[in-house]
CSV table of C-alpha atoms in Angstrom, one decimal:
chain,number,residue,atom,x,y,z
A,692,UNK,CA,-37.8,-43.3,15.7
A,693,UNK,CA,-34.2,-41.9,17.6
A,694,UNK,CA,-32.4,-43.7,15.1
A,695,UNK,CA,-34.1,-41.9,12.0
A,696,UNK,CA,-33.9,-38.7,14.0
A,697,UNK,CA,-30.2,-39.1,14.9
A,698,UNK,CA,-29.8,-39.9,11.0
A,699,UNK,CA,-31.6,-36.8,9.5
A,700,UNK,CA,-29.7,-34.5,12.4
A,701,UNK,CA,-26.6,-36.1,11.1
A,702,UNK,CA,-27.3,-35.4,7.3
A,703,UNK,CA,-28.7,-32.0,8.0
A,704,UNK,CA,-25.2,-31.3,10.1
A,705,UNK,CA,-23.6,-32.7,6.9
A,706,UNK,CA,-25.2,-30.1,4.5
A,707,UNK,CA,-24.8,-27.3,6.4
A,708,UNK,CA,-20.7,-27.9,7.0
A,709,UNK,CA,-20.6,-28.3,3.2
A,710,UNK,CA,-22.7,-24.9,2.7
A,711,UNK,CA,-20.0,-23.9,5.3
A,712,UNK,CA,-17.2,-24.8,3.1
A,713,UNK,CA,-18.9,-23.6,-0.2
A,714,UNK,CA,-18.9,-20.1,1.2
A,715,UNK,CA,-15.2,-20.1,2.9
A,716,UNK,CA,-14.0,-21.3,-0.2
A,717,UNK,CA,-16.0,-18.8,-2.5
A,718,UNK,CA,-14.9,-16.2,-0.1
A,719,UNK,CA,-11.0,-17.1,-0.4
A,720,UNK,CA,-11.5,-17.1,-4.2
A,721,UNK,CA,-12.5,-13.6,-3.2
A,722,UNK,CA,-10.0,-13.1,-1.4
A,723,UNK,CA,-7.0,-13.8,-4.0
A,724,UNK,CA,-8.9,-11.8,-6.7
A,725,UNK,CA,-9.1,-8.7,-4.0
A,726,UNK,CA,-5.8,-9.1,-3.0
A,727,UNK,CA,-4.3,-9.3,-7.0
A,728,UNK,CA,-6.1,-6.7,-7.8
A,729,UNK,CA,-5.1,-3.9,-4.9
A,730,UNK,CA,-1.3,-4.6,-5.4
A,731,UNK,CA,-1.9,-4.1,-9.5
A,732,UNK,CA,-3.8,-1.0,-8.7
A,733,UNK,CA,-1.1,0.4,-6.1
A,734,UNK,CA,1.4,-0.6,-9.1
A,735,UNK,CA,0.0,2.1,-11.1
A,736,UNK,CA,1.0,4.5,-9.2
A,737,UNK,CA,3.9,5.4,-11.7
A,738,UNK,CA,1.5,5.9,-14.5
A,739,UNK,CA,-0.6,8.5,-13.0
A,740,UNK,CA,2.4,10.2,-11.5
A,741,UNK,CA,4.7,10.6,-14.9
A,742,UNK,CA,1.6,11.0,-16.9
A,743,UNK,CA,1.3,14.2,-14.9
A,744,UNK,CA,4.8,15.7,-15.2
A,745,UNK,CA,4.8,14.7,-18.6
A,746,UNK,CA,1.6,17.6,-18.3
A,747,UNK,CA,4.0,19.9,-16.7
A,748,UNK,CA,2.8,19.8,-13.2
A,749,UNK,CA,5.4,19.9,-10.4
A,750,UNK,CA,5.4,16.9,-7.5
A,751,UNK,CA,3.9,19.1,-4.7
A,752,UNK,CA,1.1,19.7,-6.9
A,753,UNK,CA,0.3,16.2,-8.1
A,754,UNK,CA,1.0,14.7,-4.1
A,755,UNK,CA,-1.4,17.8,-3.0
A,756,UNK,CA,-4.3,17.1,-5.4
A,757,UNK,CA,-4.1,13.3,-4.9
A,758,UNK,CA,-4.9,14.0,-1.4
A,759,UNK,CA,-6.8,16.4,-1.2
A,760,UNK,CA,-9.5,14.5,-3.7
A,761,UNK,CA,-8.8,11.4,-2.7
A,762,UNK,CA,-9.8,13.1,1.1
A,763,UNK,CA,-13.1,14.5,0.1
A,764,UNK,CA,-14.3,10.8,-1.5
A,765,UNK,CA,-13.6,9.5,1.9
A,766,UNK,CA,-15.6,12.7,3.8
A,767,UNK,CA,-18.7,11.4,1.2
A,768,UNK,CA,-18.0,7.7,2.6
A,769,UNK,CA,-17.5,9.1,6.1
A,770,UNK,CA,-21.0,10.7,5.6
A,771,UNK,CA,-23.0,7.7,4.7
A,772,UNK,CA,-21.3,5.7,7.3
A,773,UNK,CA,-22.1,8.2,10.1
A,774,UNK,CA,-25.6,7.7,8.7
A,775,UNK,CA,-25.5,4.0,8.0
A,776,UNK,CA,-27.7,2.4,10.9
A,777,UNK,CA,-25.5,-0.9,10.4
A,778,UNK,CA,-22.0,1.3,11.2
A,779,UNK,CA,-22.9,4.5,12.8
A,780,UNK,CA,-19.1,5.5,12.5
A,781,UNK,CA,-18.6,9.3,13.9
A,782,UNK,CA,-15.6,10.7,12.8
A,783,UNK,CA,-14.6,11.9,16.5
A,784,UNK,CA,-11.1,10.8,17.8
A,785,UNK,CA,-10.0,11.1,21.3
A,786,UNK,CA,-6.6,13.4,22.1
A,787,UNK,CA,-4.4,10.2,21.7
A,788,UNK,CA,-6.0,8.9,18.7
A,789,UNK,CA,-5.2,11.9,17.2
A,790,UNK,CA,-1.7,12.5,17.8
A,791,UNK,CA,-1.6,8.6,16.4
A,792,UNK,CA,-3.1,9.6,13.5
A,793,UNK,CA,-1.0,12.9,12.8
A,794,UNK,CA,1.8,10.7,13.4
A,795,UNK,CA,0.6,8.3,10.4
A,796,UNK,CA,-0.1,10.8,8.3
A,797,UNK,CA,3.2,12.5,8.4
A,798,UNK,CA,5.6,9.4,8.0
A,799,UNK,CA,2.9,8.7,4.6
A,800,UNK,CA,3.2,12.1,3.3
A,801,UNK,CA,7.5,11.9,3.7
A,802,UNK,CA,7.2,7.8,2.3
A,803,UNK,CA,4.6,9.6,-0.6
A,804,UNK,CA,6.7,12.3,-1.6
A,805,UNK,CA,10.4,11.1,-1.1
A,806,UNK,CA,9.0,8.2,-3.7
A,807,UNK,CA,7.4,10.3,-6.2
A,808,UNK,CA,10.3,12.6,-6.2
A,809,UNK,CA,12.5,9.4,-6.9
A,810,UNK,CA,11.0,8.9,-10.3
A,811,UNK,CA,12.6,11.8,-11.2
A,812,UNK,CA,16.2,10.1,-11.0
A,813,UNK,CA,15.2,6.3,-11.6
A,814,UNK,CA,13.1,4.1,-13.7
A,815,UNK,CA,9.6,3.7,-12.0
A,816,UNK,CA,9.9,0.2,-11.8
A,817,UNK,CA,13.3,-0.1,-10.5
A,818,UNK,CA,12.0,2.8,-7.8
A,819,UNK,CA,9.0,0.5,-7.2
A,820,UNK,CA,10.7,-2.5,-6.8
A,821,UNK,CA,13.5,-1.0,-4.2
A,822,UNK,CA,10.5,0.5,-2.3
A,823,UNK,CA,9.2,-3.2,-1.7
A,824,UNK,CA,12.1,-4.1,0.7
A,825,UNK,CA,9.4,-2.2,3.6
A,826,UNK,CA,8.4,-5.6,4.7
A,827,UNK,CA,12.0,-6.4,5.5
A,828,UNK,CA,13.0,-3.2,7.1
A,829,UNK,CA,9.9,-3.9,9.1
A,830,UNK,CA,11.0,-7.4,10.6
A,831,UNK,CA,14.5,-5.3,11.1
A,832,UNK,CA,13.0,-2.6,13.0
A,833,UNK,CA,10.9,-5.0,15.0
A,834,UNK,CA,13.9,-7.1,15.9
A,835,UNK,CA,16.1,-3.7,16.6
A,836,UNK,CA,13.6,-2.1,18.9
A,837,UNK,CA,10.8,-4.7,19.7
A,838,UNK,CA,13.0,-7.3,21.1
A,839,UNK,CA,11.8,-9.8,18.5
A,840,UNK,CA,13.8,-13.4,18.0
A,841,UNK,CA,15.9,-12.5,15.4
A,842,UNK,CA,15.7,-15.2,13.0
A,843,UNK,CA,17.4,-16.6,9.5
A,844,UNK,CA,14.8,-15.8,8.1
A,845,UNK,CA,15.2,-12.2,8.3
A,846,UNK,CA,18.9,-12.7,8.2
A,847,UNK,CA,18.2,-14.2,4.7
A,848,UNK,CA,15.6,-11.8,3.7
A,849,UNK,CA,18.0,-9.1,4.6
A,850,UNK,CA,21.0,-10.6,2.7
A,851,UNK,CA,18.4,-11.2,-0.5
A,852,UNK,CA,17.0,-7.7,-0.5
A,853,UNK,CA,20.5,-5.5,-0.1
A,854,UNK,CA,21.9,-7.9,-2.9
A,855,UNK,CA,18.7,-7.0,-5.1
A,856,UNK,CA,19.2,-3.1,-4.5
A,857,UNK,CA,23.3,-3.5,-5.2
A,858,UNK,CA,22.2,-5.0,-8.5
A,859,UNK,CA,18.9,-2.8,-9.3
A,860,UNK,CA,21.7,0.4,-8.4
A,861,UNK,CA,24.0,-0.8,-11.1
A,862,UNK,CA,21.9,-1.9,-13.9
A,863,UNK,CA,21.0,1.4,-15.3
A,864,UNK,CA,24.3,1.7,-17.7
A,865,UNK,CA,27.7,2.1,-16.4
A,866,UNK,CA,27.3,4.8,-14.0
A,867,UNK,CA,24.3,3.1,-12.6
A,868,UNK,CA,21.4,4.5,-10.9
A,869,UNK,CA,21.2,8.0,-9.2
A,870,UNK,CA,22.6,7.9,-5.4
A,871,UNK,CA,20.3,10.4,-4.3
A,872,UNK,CA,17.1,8.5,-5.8
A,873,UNK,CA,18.0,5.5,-4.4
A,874,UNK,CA,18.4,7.0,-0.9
A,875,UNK,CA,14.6,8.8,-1.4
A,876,UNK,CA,13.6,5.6,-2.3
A,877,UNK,CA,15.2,4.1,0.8
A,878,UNK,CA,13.5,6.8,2.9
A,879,UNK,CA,10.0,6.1,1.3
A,880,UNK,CA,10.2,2.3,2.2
A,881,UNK,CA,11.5,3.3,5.7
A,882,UNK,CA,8.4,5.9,6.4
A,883,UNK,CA,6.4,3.2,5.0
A,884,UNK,CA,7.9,0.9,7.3
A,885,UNK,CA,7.4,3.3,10.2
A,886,UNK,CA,4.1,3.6,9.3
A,887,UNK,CA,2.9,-0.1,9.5
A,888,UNK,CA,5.0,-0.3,12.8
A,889,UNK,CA,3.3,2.9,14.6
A,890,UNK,CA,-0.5,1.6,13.3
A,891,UNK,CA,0.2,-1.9,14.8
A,892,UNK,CA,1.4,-1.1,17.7
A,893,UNK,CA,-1.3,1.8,18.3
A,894,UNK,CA,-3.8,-0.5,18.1
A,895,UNK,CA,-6.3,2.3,17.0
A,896,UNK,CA,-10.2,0.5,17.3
A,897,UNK,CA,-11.3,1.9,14.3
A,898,UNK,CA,-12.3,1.3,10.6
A,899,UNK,CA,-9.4,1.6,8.2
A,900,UNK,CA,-12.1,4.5,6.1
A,901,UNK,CA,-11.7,6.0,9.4
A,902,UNK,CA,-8.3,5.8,9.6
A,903,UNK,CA,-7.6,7.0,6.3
A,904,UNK,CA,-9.9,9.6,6.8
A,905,UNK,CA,-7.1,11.8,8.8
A,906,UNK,CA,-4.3,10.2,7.5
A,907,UNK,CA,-4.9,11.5,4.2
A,908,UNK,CA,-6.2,14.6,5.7
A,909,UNK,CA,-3.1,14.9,6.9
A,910,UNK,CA,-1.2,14.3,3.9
A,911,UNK,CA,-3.0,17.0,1.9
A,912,UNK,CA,-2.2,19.7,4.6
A,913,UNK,CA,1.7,18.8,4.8
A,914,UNK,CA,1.8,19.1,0.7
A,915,UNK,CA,0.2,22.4,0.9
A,916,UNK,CA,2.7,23.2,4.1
A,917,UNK,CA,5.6,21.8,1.6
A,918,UNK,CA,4.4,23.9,-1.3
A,919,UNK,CA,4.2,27.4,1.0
A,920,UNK,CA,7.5,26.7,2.6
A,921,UNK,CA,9.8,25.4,0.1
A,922,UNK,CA,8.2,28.0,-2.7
A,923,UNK,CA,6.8,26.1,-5.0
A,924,UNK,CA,3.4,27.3,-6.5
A,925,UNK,CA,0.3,25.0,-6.8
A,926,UNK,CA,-1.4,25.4,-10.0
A,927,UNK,CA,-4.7,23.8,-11.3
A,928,UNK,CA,-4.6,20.5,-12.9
A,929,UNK,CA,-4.5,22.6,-16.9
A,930,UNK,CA,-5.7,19.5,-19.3
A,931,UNK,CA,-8.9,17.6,-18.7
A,932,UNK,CA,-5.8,14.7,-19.4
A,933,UNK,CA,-4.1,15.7,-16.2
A,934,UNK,CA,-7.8,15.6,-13.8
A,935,UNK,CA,-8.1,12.0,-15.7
A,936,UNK,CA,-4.8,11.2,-13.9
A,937,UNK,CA,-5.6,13.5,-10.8
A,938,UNK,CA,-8.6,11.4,-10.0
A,939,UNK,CA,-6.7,8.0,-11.0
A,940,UNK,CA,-3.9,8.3,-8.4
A,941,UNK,CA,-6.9,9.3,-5.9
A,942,UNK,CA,-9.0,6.9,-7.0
A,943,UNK,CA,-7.5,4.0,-8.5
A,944,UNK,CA,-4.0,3.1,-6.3
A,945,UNK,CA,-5.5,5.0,-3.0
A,946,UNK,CA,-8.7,4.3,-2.0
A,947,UNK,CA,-9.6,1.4,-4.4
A,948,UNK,CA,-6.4,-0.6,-3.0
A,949,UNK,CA,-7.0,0.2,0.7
A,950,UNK,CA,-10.7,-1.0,0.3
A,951,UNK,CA,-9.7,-4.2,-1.9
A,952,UNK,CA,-6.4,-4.9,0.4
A,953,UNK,CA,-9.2,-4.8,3.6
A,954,UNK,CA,-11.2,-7.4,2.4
A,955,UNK,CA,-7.9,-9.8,1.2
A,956,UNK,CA,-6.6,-9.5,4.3
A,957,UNK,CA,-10.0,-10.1,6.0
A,958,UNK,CA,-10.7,-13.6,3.2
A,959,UNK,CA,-7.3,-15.1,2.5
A,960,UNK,CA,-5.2,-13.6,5.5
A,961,UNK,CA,-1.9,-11.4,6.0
A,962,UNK,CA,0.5,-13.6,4.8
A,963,UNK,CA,-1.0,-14.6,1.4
A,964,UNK,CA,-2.3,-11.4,1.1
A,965,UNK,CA,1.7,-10.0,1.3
A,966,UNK,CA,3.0,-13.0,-1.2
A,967,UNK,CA,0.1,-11.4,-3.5
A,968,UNK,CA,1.5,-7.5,-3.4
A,969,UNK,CA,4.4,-8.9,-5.4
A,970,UNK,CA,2.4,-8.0,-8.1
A,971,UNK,CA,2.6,-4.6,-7.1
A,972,UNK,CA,6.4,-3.9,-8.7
A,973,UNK,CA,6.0,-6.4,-11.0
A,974,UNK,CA,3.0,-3.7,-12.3
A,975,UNK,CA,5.4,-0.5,-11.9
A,976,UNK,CA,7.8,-2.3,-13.6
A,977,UNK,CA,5.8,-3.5,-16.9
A,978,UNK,CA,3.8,-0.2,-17.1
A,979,UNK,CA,8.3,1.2,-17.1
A,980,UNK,CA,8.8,-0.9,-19.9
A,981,UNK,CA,5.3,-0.9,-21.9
A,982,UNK,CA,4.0,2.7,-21.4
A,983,UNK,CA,7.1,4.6,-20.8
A,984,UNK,CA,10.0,2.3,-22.7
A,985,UNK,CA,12.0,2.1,-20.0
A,986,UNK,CA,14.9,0.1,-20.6
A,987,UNK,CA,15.2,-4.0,-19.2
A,988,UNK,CA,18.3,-5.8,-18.1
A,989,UNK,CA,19.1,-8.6,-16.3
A,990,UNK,CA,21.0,-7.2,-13.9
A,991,UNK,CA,17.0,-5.8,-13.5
A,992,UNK,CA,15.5,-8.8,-13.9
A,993,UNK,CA,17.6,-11.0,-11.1
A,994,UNK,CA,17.6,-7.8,-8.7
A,995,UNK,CA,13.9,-7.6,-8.4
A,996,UNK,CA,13.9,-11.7,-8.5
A,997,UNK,CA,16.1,-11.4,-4.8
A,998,UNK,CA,13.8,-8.4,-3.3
A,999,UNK,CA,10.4,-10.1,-4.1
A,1000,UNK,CA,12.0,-13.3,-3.0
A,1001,UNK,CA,13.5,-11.7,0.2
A,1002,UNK,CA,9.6,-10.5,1.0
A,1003,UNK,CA,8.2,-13.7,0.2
A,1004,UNK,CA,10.5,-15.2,2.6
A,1005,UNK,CA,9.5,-12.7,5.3
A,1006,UNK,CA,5.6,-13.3,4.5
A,1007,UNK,CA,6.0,-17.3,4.9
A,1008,UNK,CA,7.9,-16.7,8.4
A,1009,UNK,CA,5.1,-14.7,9.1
């Protein structure tokens, strides 16, 4: 009698590690799919964005009506989550949290608009792709101020990525790309860099809706503070075209790739889930050449080769 009992405990220990495994694998299968498609949908941020000032609406107006819509769809999720009796998430912050999440929201709104003023002077995709070195100026940062080991593979990854941007910068025709693009992109992808810095070393305890909640709050407010100050009117979105885009850039490269990045990074973890948002360039870069006829070298080609590689490389380390 113990031995059949010791048999069927084994065999019922048996099928439940292989429902185990089942699910884990299911769930990184998931997990790739989430994580593919949030750095395809941040890729199209371009086509919203030019799609608009092809309408005739200024930057300050598309940044302030991104935010501001893509800020009331998260009030409505805030709402149902305050209600949910699974979460019960309140939207109160204490004093510090706050000042945390000002912080956040005002390197995003500088990395937000200093980009989509870029595309003014750049192809979208080479703007995109120079943006992408953040992971590197990251491990920089960290190893500048943070006291981290500074290893070869951040050497390397900071070798790769300048040489990508040197050839990116001179692949536009003989005079090359704009200086002062190239140096807004720069800023954007050190806000952006600031940004994941300040949020991991803030620790805030709370859901990323949360999060996002006041960050893009805050974005909204420092577009209509940028609009008042520097002069520039904010008109209505004219074309039910440009409220198509409008709700896109809110919907589609905002909140649809925070939510699908969560649950990537939660399935197949950080480091595949960073290998994975080299699709998110590679995007900007075909909707350049598809949707806009942006012109394609390979001085373009091999530049963005040595910056996705140079993130790659800082991903694996990681």
């Amino acid at each position: 009698m113990d031995i059949i009992n010791k048999t069927n405990s084994k065999n019922n220990s048996e099928i439940a590690d292989a429902r185990v495994n089942r699910v884990n694998q299911k769930r990184k299968f998931l997990g790739i799919i989430c994580g593919i498609l949030a750095a395809v949908c941040y890729g199209t941020n371009p086509l919203g964005a030019l799609k608009l000032y092809a309408e005739g609406m200024t930057t300050n107006c598309v940044l302030f009506y991104r935010f501001g819509l893509a800020w009331v769809i998260l009030a409505v999720v805030m709402i149902f989550r305050s209600r949910s009796a699974r979460s019960k998430e309140s939207i109160k912050v204490t004093p510090k949290e706050f000042k945390t999440l000002i912080g956040l929201g005002l390197l995003f709104a500088v990395s937000s608009l200093s980009l989509y003023i870029s595309f003014h002077y750049m192809a979208v995709g080479v703007a995109s792709t120079i943006l992408f070195i953040y992971p590197v100026m990251t491990a920089v940062i960290m190893v500048c101020f943070f006291k981290e080991h500074l290893s070869w593979h951040t050497v390397v990854s900071l070798v790769l990525s300048l040489a990508g941007v040197a050839l990116l910068y001179w692949s536009d025709g003989e005079g090359g790309l704009s200086t002062f693009g190239v140096i807004l992109v720069l800023l954007s992808a050190l806000s952006y860099a600031l940004y994941i810095i300040v949020m991991d070393k803030s620790q805030l305890r709370m859901s990323s809706f949360k999060i996002n909640f006041y960050v893009v709050l805050c974005c909204a407010l420092c577009m209509l503070a940028y609009s008042l100050i520097g002069g520039y009117p904010l008109t209505l979105p004219k074309t039910a075209a440009s409220w198509f885009y409008v709700g896109w850039l809110a919907i589609v490269p905002a909140i649809m790739a925070l939510v699908l990045m969560v649950y990537a990074a939660k399935w197949v973890g950080s480091t595949t889930t960073a290998i994975l948002g080299a699709l998110e360039p590679l995007t900007a870069v075909l909707i350049g050449l598809m949707v806009f006829g942006e012109a394609f070298s390979w001085n373009l080609a091999l530049g963005i080769v040595l910056i996705l590689g140079s993130v790659v490389l800082i991903a694996l380390k990681k």
